[in-house]
Tab-separated table of C-alpha atoms in Angstrom:
chain	number	residue	atom	x	y	z
A	445	UNK	CA	-0.328	26.501	4.788
A	446	UNK	CA	-2.548	27.063	7.869
A	447	UNK	CA	-6.087	25.873	7.281
A	448	UNK	CA	-8.686	28.482	8.365
A	449	UNK	CA	-11.811	27.269	6.718
A	450	UNK	CA	-14.147	26.367	9.586
A	451	UNK	CA	-15.918	23.560	7.755
A	452	UNK	CA	-12.652	21.901	6.716
A	453	UNK	CA	-11.271	22.266	10.316
A	454	UNK	CA	-14.394	20.493	11.756
A	455	UNK	CA	-13.984	17.711	8.969
A	456	UNK	CA	-10.342	17.283	9.952
A	457	UNK	CA	-11.167	17.247	13.696
A	458	UNK	CA	-13.678	14.436	13.028
A	459	UNK	CA	-10.878	12.516	11.291
A	460	UNK	CA	-8.571	13.035	14.313
A	461	UNK	CA	-11.108	11.658	16.727
A	462	UNK	CA	-11.735	8.637	14.582
A	463	UNK	CA	-8.002	8.247	13.902
A	464	UNK	CA	-8.965	7.885	10.192
A	465	UNK	CA	-5.908	6.665	8.218
A	466	UNK	CA	-7.422	7.895	5.013
A	467	UNK	CA	-6.415	11.419	5.936
A	468	UNK	CA	-2.732	10.674	6.433
A	469	UNK	CA	-0.663	13.163	4.383
A	470	UNK	CA	-3.579	15.554	3.741
A	471	UNK	CA	-3.075	17.538	6.963
A	472	UNK	CA	-1.088	17.722	10.135
A	473	UNK	CA	-2.546	18.843	13.547
A	474	UNK	CA	-0.575	21.162	15.686
A	475	UNK	CA	-1.393	21.413	19.405
A	476	UNK	CA	-1.011	24.875	20.803
A	477	UNK	CA	-0.909	23.749	24.458
A	478	UNK	CA	1.956	21.380	24.012
A	479	UNK	CA	3.822	22.837	21.004
A	480	UNK	CA	3.883	19.421	19.002
A	481	UNK	CA	2.323	18.468	15.690
A	482	UNK	CA	0.979	14.990	14.772
A	483	UNK	CA	-0.505	12.840	12.017
A	484	UNK	CA	-4.308	12.197	12.221
A	485	UNK	CA	-3.732	8.569	13.525
A	486	UNK	CA	-1.431	9.495	16.364
A	487	UNK	CA	-2.411	7.274	19.362
A	488	UNK	CA	-1.792	10.188	21.824
A	489	UNK	CA	-4.901	11.615	23.567
A	490	UNK	CA	-7.123	13.757	21.352
A	491	UNK	CA	-6.718	17.408	22.093
A	492	UNK	CA	-9.545	19.914	22.349
A	493	UNK	CA	-10.814	21.421	19.130
A	494	UNK	CA	-9.905	24.946	20.261
A	495	UNK	CA	-6.261	23.921	20.976
A	496	UNK	CA	-5.514	22.768	17.442
A	497	UNK	CA	-4.230	24.285	14.261
A	498	UNK	CA	-4.276	22.393	11.033
A	499	UNK	CA	-1.504	22.603	8.529
A	500	UNK	CA	-1.299	21.146	4.981
A	501	UNK	CA	2.404	20.340	5.215
A	502	UNK	CA	4.810	19.401	8.029
A	503	UNK	CA	7.169	22.194	7.206
A	504	UNK	CA	4.451	24.737	7.859
A	505	UNK	CA	4.024	23.387	11.390
A	506	UNK	CA	7.734	23.457	11.822
A	507	UNK	CA	8.055	27.089	10.646
A	508	UNK	CA	5.374	27.977	13.101
A	509	UNK	CA	7.408	26.701	16.014
A	510	UNK	CA	5.857	23.299	16.589
A	511	UNK	CA	8.027	20.226	17.056
A	512	UNK	CA	7.343	16.768	15.766
A	513	UNK	CA	5.457	14.251	18.053
A	514	UNK	CA	7.793	11.563	19.293
A	515	UNK	CA	4.966	8.984	19.198
A	516	UNK	CA	3.743	9.260	15.630
A	517	UNK	CA	6.955	10.868	14.048
A	518	UNK	CA	5.003	12.992	11.624
A	519	UNK	CA	8.137	14.071	9.608
A	520	UNK	CA	8.793	10.514	8.570
A	521	UNK	CA	6.868	8.722	5.731
A	522	UNK	CA	3.723	7.166	7.318
A	523	UNK	CA	4.600	3.737	8.948
A	524	UNK	CA	8.155	3.685	7.684
A	525	UNK	CA	9.694	0.622	9.377
A	526	UNK	CA	12.134	1.722	12.108
A	527	UNK	CA	15.855	0.853	11.966
A	528	UNK	CA	15.458	-2.333	14.208
A	529	UNK	CA	12.685	-3.796	11.955
A	530	UNK	CA	14.712	-3.171	8.850
A	531	UNK	CA	17.632	-4.989	10.455
A	532	UNK	CA	15.479	-7.926	11.405
A	533	UNK	CA	14.165	-8.195	7.844
A	534	UNK	CA	17.701	-8.065	6.556
A	535	UNK	CA	18.611	-11.022	8.799
A	536	UNK	CA	15.767	-13.006	7.243
A	537	UNK	CA	16.737	-11.963	3.620
A	538	UNK	CA	20.273	-13.145	4.129
A	539	UNK	CA	19.047	-16.754	4.016
A	540	UNK	CA	15.309	-17.224	3.775
A	541	UNK	CA	15.694	-20.960	4.244
A	542	UNK	CA	17.149	-20.502	7.837
A	543	UNK	CA	14.820	-19.500	10.729
A	544	UNK	CA	15.935	-16.322	12.625
A	545	UNK	CA	15.320	-17.246	16.342
A	546	UNK	CA	14.718	-14.979	19.279
A	547	UNK	CA	18.265	-15.776	20.337
A	548	UNK	CA	19.702	-14.487	17.075
A	549	UNK	CA	17.595	-11.356	17.314
A	550	UNK	CA	18.925	-10.710	20.809
A	551	UNK	CA	22.519	-11.436	19.603
A	552	UNK	CA	22.059	-8.585	16.953
A	553	UNK	CA	20.855	-6.188	19.625
A	554	UNK	CA	17.195	-6.484	18.720
A	555	UNK	CA	14.133	-6.965	21.013
A	556	UNK	CA	12.022	-10.018	19.889
A	557	UNK	CA	8.933	-8.731	21.574
A	558	UNK	CA	9.027	-5.477	19.785
A	559	UNK	CA	9.719	-7.173	16.304
A	560	UNK	CA	6.722	-9.404	16.959
A	561	UNK	CA	4.401	-6.424	17.928
A	562	UNK	CA	5.408	-4.506	14.851
A	563	UNK	CA	4.824	-7.318	12.379
A	564	UNK	CA	1.435	-8.117	14.007
A	565	UNK	CA	0.398	-4.520	13.758
A	566	UNK	CA	1.556	-3.786	10.265
A	567	UNK	CA	1.433	-7.228	8.539
A	568	UNK	CA	-1.290	-8.870	10.626
A	569	UNK	CA	1.140	-11.752	11.219
A	570	UNK	CA	3.812	-12.751	13.570
A	571	UNK	CA	7.567	-12.421	12.643
A	572	UNK	CA	7.832	-16.240	12.609
A	573	UNK	CA	4.729	-16.463	10.269
A	574	UNK	CA	6.392	-13.948	8.002
A	575	UNK	CA	9.584	-16.170	7.828
A	576	UNK	CA	7.495	-19.219	7.142
A	577	UNK	CA	5.730	-17.497	4.331
A	578	UNK	CA	9.020	-16.508	2.725
A	579	UNK	CA	10.289	-20.049	3.050
A	580	UNK	CA	7.125	-21.526	1.510
A	581	UNK	CA	7.361	-18.944	-1.206
A	582	UNK	CA	10.841	-20.103	-2.187
A	583	UNK	CA	9.789	-23.741	-2.063
A	584	UNK	CA	6.787	-22.949	-4.263
A	585	UNK	CA	9.148	-21.312	-6.860
A	586	UNK	CA	11.258	-24.533	-6.697
A	587	UNK	CA	8.356	-26.758	-7.312
A	588	UNK	CA	7.272	-24.539	-10.282
A	589	UNK	CA	10.726	-25.222	-11.800
A	590	UNK	CA	10.270	-29.006	-11.546
A	591	UNK	CA	11.911	-29.945	-8.293
A	592	UNK	CA	10.532	-32.767	-6.146
A	593	UNK	CA	8.469	-32.051	-3.072
A	594	UNK	CA	10.998	-33.902	-0.892
A	595	UNK	CA	13.861	-31.725	-2.244
A	596	UNK	CA	11.786	-28.488	-1.718
A	597	UNK	CA	10.852	-29.442	1.785
A	598	UNK	CA	14.357	-30.058	3.088
A	599	UNK	CA	15.801	-27.114	1.093
A	600	UNK	CA	13.207	-24.911	2.889
A	601	UNK	CA	14.443	-25.873	6.292
A	602	UNK	CA	11.722	-28.508	7.141
A	603	UNK	CA	12.811	-31.727	8.862
A	604	UNK	CA	9.694	-33.674	7.769
A	605	UNK	CA	7.544	-33.880	4.741
A	606	UNK	CA	4.343	-33.841	6.940
A	607	UNK	CA	5.367	-30.498	8.571
A	608	UNK	CA	6.187	-28.982	5.204
A	609	UNK	CA	3.011	-30.256	3.617
A	610	UNK	CA	0.785	-28.932	6.450
A	611	UNK	CA	2.397	-25.539	6.417
A	612	UNK	CA	2.370	-25.277	2.618
A	613	UNK	CA	-1.349	-26.109	2.579
A	614	UNK	CA	-2.277	-23.558	5.294
A	615	UNK	CA	-0.397	-20.758	3.433
A	616	UNK	CA	-1.148	-21.655	-0.164
A	617	UNK	CA	-4.592	-23.424	0.081
A	618	UNK	CA	-3.509	-26.617	-1.603
A	619	UNK	CA	-0.970	-29.389	-1.164
A	620	UNK	CA	2.457	-28.968	-2.823
A	621	UNK	CA	1.496	-31.408	-5.637
A	622	UNK	CA	-1.838	-29.828	-6.265
A	623	UNK	CA	-0.280	-26.419	-6.504
A	624	UNK	CA	2.192	-27.027	-9.262
A	625	UNK	CA	-0.011	-25.631	-11.956
A	626	UNK	CA	-0.762	-22.400	-10.131
A	627	UNK	CA	0.870	-19.048	-10.638
A	628	UNK	CA	2.400	-16.844	-7.964
A	629	UNK	CA	1.313	-13.389	-6.999
A	630	UNK	CA	4.075	-11.731	-4.883
A	631	UNK	CA	2.916	-9.170	-2.384
A	632	UNK	CA	4.988	-6.493	-0.618
A	633	UNK	CA	4.421	-3.348	1.182
A	634	UNK	CA	5.670	0.158	0.463
A	635	UNK	CA	5.425	3.416	2.520
A	636	UNK	CA	4.012	6.642	1.051
A	637	UNK	CA	3.096	10.163	2.220
A	638	UNK	CA	-0.427	8.900	2.176
A	639	UNK	CA	0.031	5.775	4.094
A	640	UNK	CA	1.245	2.308	3.426
A	641	UNK	CA	0.285	0.551	0.283
A	642	UNK	CA	0.351	-3.019	-0.967
A	643	UNK	CA	2.019	-3.930	-4.340
A	644	UNK	CA	1.176	-7.285	-5.944
A	645	UNK	CA	3.112	-8.566	-9.004
A	646	UNK	CA	3.156	-11.711	-11.158
A	647	UNK	CA	5.803	-12.847	-13.558
A	648	UNK	CA	4.064	-10.724	-16.215
A	649	UNK	CA	3.754	-7.473	-14.391
A	650	UNK	CA	2.023	-5.444	-11.678
A	651	UNK	CA	-1.509	-6.607	-10.855
A	652	UNK	CA	-2.468	-4.565	-7.785
A	653	UNK	CA	-1.442	-1.286	-6.133
A	654	UNK	CA	-3.796	-0.300	-3.189
A	655	UNK	CA	-3.739	1.372	0.103
A	656	UNK	CA	-3.598	-1.061	2.889
A	657	UNK	CA	-6.870	0.249	4.575
A	658	UNK	CA	-8.812	0.150	1.348
A	659	UNK	CA	-12.372	-1.203	1.878
A	660	UNK	CA	-13.058	-4.717	0.527
A	661	UNK	CA	-9.322	-5.276	0.004
A	662	UNK	CA	-9.603	-9.062	1.029
A	663	UNK	CA	-12.264	-9.401	-1.699
A	664	UNK	CA	-9.906	-7.943	-4.164
A	665	UNK	CA	-7.309	-10.503	-3.201
A	666	UNK	CA	-9.624	-13.388	-3.569
A	667	UNK	CA	-10.825	-12.207	-6.895
A	668	UNK	CA	-7.331	-11.655	-8.152
A	669	UNK	CA	-6.252	-15.211	-7.124
A	670	UNK	CA	-9.347	-16.717	-8.766
A	671	UNK	CA	-8.894	-14.783	-12.071
A	672	UNK	CA	-5.152	-15.507	-12.295
A	673	UNK	CA	-5.336	-19.058	-10.893
A	674	UNK	CA	-2.673	-18.006	-8.471
A	675	UNK	CA	-1.648	-17.830	-4.819
A	676	UNK	CA	-0.485	-14.702	-2.991
A	677	UNK	CA	2.801	-14.992	-1.084
A	678	UNK	CA	5.058	-12.562	0.531
A	679	UNK	CA	7.964	-11.384	-1.683
A	680	UNK	CA	9.248	-9.212	-4.533
A	681	UNK	CA	10.336	-9.557	-8.116
A	682	UNK	CA	11.716	-7.108	-10.702
A	683	UNK	CA	8.324	-5.722	-11.446
A	684	UNK	CA	7.366	-4.825	-7.842
A	685	UNK	CA	10.952	-3.346	-7.224
A	686	UNK	CA	10.523	-1.159	-10.319
A	687	UNK	CA	7.028	-0.033	-9.028
A	688	UNK	CA	8.376	0.907	-5.705
A	689	UNK	CA	11.104	3.006	-7.250
A	690	UNK	CA	8.761	4.724	-9.646
A	691	UNK	CA	6.149	5.395	-7.037
A	692	UNK	CA	8.819	7.039	-4.795
A	693	UNK	CA	9.787	9.315	-7.648
A	694	UNK	CA	6.153	10.163	-8.318
A	695	UNK	CA	5.664	11.203	-4.720
A	696	UNK	CA	8.813	13.242	-4.768
A	697	UNK	CA	7.479	15.138	-7.760
A	698	UNK	CA	10.210	13.627	-10.030
A	699	UNK	CA	7.920	11.452	-12.243
A	700	UNK	CA	4.707	12.142	-14.056
A	701	UNK	CA	4.335	8.877	-15.894
A	702	UNK	CA	5.055	5.192	-15.309
A	703	UNK	CA	6.946	2.614	-17.391
A	704	UNK	CA	5.782	-0.636	-15.927
A	705	UNK	CA	4.445	-3.935	-17.248
A	706	UNK	CA	0.971	-4.589	-16.061
A	707	UNK	CA	-1.000	-7.902	-15.563
A	708	UNK	CA	-4.676	-6.806	-15.310
A	709	UNK	CA	-7.288	-9.610	-15.594
A	710	UNK	CA	-10.529	-8.185	-16.874
A	711	UNK	CA	-13.011	-8.072	-19.701
A	712	UNK	CA	-12.237	-6.466	-23.040
A	713	UNK	CA	-14.348	-3.327	-22.150
A	714	UNK	CA	-12.599	-3.047	-18.805
A	715	UNK	CA	-9.194	-3.069	-20.541
A	716	UNK	CA	-10.404	-0.351	-22.946
A	717	UNK	CA	-11.411	1.808	-19.971
A	718	UNK	CA	-8.107	1.215	-18.101
A	719	UNK	CA	-6.150	1.966	-21.165
A	720	UNK	CA	-8.129	5.215	-21.615
A	721	UNK	CA	-7.377	6.139	-17.859
A	722	UNK	CA	-3.707	5.866	-18.631
A	723	UNK	CA	-4.010	8.354	-21.417
A	724	UNK	CA	-5.291	11.201	-19.094
A	725	UNK	CA	-2.249	13.579	-18.824
A	726	UNK	CA	-0.535	14.250	-15.502
A	727	UNK	CA	-1.984	17.163	-13.733
A	728	UNK	CA	-5.323	17.147	-15.583
A	729	UNK	CA	-8.791	15.698	-14.977
A	730	UNK	CA	-11.605	14.341	-17.098
A	731	UNK	CA	-15.089	12.966	-16.736
A	732	UNK	CA	-16.869	9.738	-17.562
A	733	UNK	CA	-18.780	11.490	-20.288
A	734	UNK	CA	-15.584	12.769	-21.930
A	735	UNK	CA	-14.099	9.309	-21.755
A	736	UNK	CA	-17.131	7.732	-23.233
A	737	UNK	CA	-16.999	10.087	-26.259
A	738	UNK	CA	-13.305	9.332	-26.820
A	739	UNK	CA	-14.050	5.555	-27.228
A	740	UNK	CA	-17.244	6.269	-29.208
A	741	UNK	CA	-19.608	4.826	-26.665
A	742	UNK	CA	-21.605	7.768	-25.431
A	743	UNK	CA	-24.181	5.667	-23.694
A	744	UNK	CA	-21.660	3.730	-21.712
A	745	UNK	CA	-21.021	6.229	-18.922
A	746	UNK	CA	-22.306	4.094	-16.131
A	747	UNK	CA	-20.349	1.102	-17.481
A	748	UNK	CA	-17.256	3.175	-17.655
A	749	UNK	CA	-17.736	4.152	-14.003
A	750	UNK	CA	-18.099	0.512	-13.060
A	751	UNK	CA	-14.916	-0.499	-14.884
A	752	UNK	CA	-13.119	2.431	-13.215
A	753	UNK	CA	-14.252	1.116	-9.732
A	754	UNK	CA	-12.762	-2.321	-10.688
A	755	UNK	CA	-9.221	-0.801	-11.314
A	756	UNK	CA	-6.907	-2.472	-8.925
A	757	UNK	CA	-3.760	-0.509	-9.753
A	758	UNK	CA	-4.130	2.890	-8.061
A	759	UNK	CA	-2.028	5.855	-9.162
A	760	UNK	CA	-0.347	3.963	-12.052
A	761	UNK	CA	-3.754	3.579	-13.713
A	762	UNK	CA	-4.853	7.031	-12.647
A	763	UNK	CA	-8.530	6.666	-11.831
A	764	UNK	CA	-8.148	9.597	-9.435
A	765	UNK	CA	-8.035	11.891	-12.470
A	766	UNK	CA	-11.709	11.205	-13.135
A	767	UNK	CA	-14.167	13.765	-11.598
A	768	UNK	CA	-17.851	14.591	-11.812
A	769	UNK	CA	-19.178	16.544	-14.780
A	770	UNK	CA	-20.020	19.320	-12.154
A	771	UNK	CA	-16.265	19.465	-11.237
A	772	UNK	CA	-16.743	17.862	-7.954
A	773	UNK	CA	-14.798	14.809	-6.711
A	774	UNK	CA	-16.435	11.399	-7.292
A	775	UNK	CA	-15.790	8.228	-5.318
A	776	UNK	CA	-12.308	6.840	-4.833
A	777	UNK	CA	-11.390	3.630	-3.224
A	778	UNK	CA	-8.590	5.182	-1.164
A	779	UNK	CA	-10.799	7.949	0.024
A	780	UNK	CA	-11.712	11.409	-1.362
A	781	UNK	CA	-9.007	13.107	0.938
A	782	UNK	CA	-6.244	11.085	-0.757
A	783	UNK	CA	-7.842	11.735	-4.196
A	784	UNK	CA	-7.753	15.544	-3.628
A	785	UNK	CA	-4.156	15.284	-2.325
A	786	UNK	CA	-3.072	13.450	-5.457
A	787	UNK	CA	-4.706	15.963	-7.736
A	788	UNK	CA	-3.179	18.819	-5.862
A	789	UNK	CA	0.250	17.023	-5.889
A	790	UNK	CA	0.114	16.575	-9.621
A	791	UNK	CA	-1.065	20.111	-10.350
A	792	UNK	CA	1.637	21.597	-8.210
A	793	UNK	CA	4.408	19.531	-10.015
A	794	UNK	CA	2.940	20.125	-13.475
A	795	UNK	CA	3.225	23.836	-12.947
A	796	UNK	CA	6.753	23.386	-11.541
């Protein structure tokens, strides 16, 4: 749909100038002078306001004769890893204990410099650091199962205990021996129409699902590690794999509820609120006042809002379905634009 509302157009143009990632998926900008369309964060030069049309879906821009930008590739999911990055990750996953060198990348037709740039931009770490994290993750799992530090070190590809111990402490925060009693939180990344998201999972279930540009995300990570007495390491388990699959189905309009195990550290009251959030039907909204009535705590509206704000599992624990009593959108950690998109998405597929 072409967006003609002037106030909305000005808001979207502000997002384009700021390259605001919270607007990814909520609109596409089409440039009349070049005939191309982009996502809000495209690094190409910002066009003049009078030369832009805004569309709610990429297919609308295509139907009106615009072609996808070759820089930001708007018809792909936001930040979908390109084929060469996927191939590099596959090489690592074939044997996480062996380092994939620049020479091996070149032997497989890959450019080491491009791989490094992509990992630095999207994971804030180098490709070699990513590999080290996976090796330490595997070593940590072995230590948890009772293996000796020496065995774990050499199995992980380290030639000396000192090198293994140093790297382990840098990534985990404690020495191998001191970390045996800690749990593991595995973190992985998933693409979505609204931008990339982090998924964190323990052995018990999903403990975090957040957009990667969420404010105070680092604080959430630290709080989660403290509450679960755990370390966060790169990787996946059956819970995170199931979460990725079900989120994909949700965004495709094929799923309106989630069947996932959750591991949510919090107070009894917070758990009551989070359970109540999960009872809000797909494609509907409610208010804090209505939720307070349902749990027989009419005066706990502010406390409910606070508990809602501490929800770490976006979409699956659907805090986006809570709106103000006046019908307007209230705060959302992922941004109000994403909240509106999610509500519109659910309403559309509920009706379908």
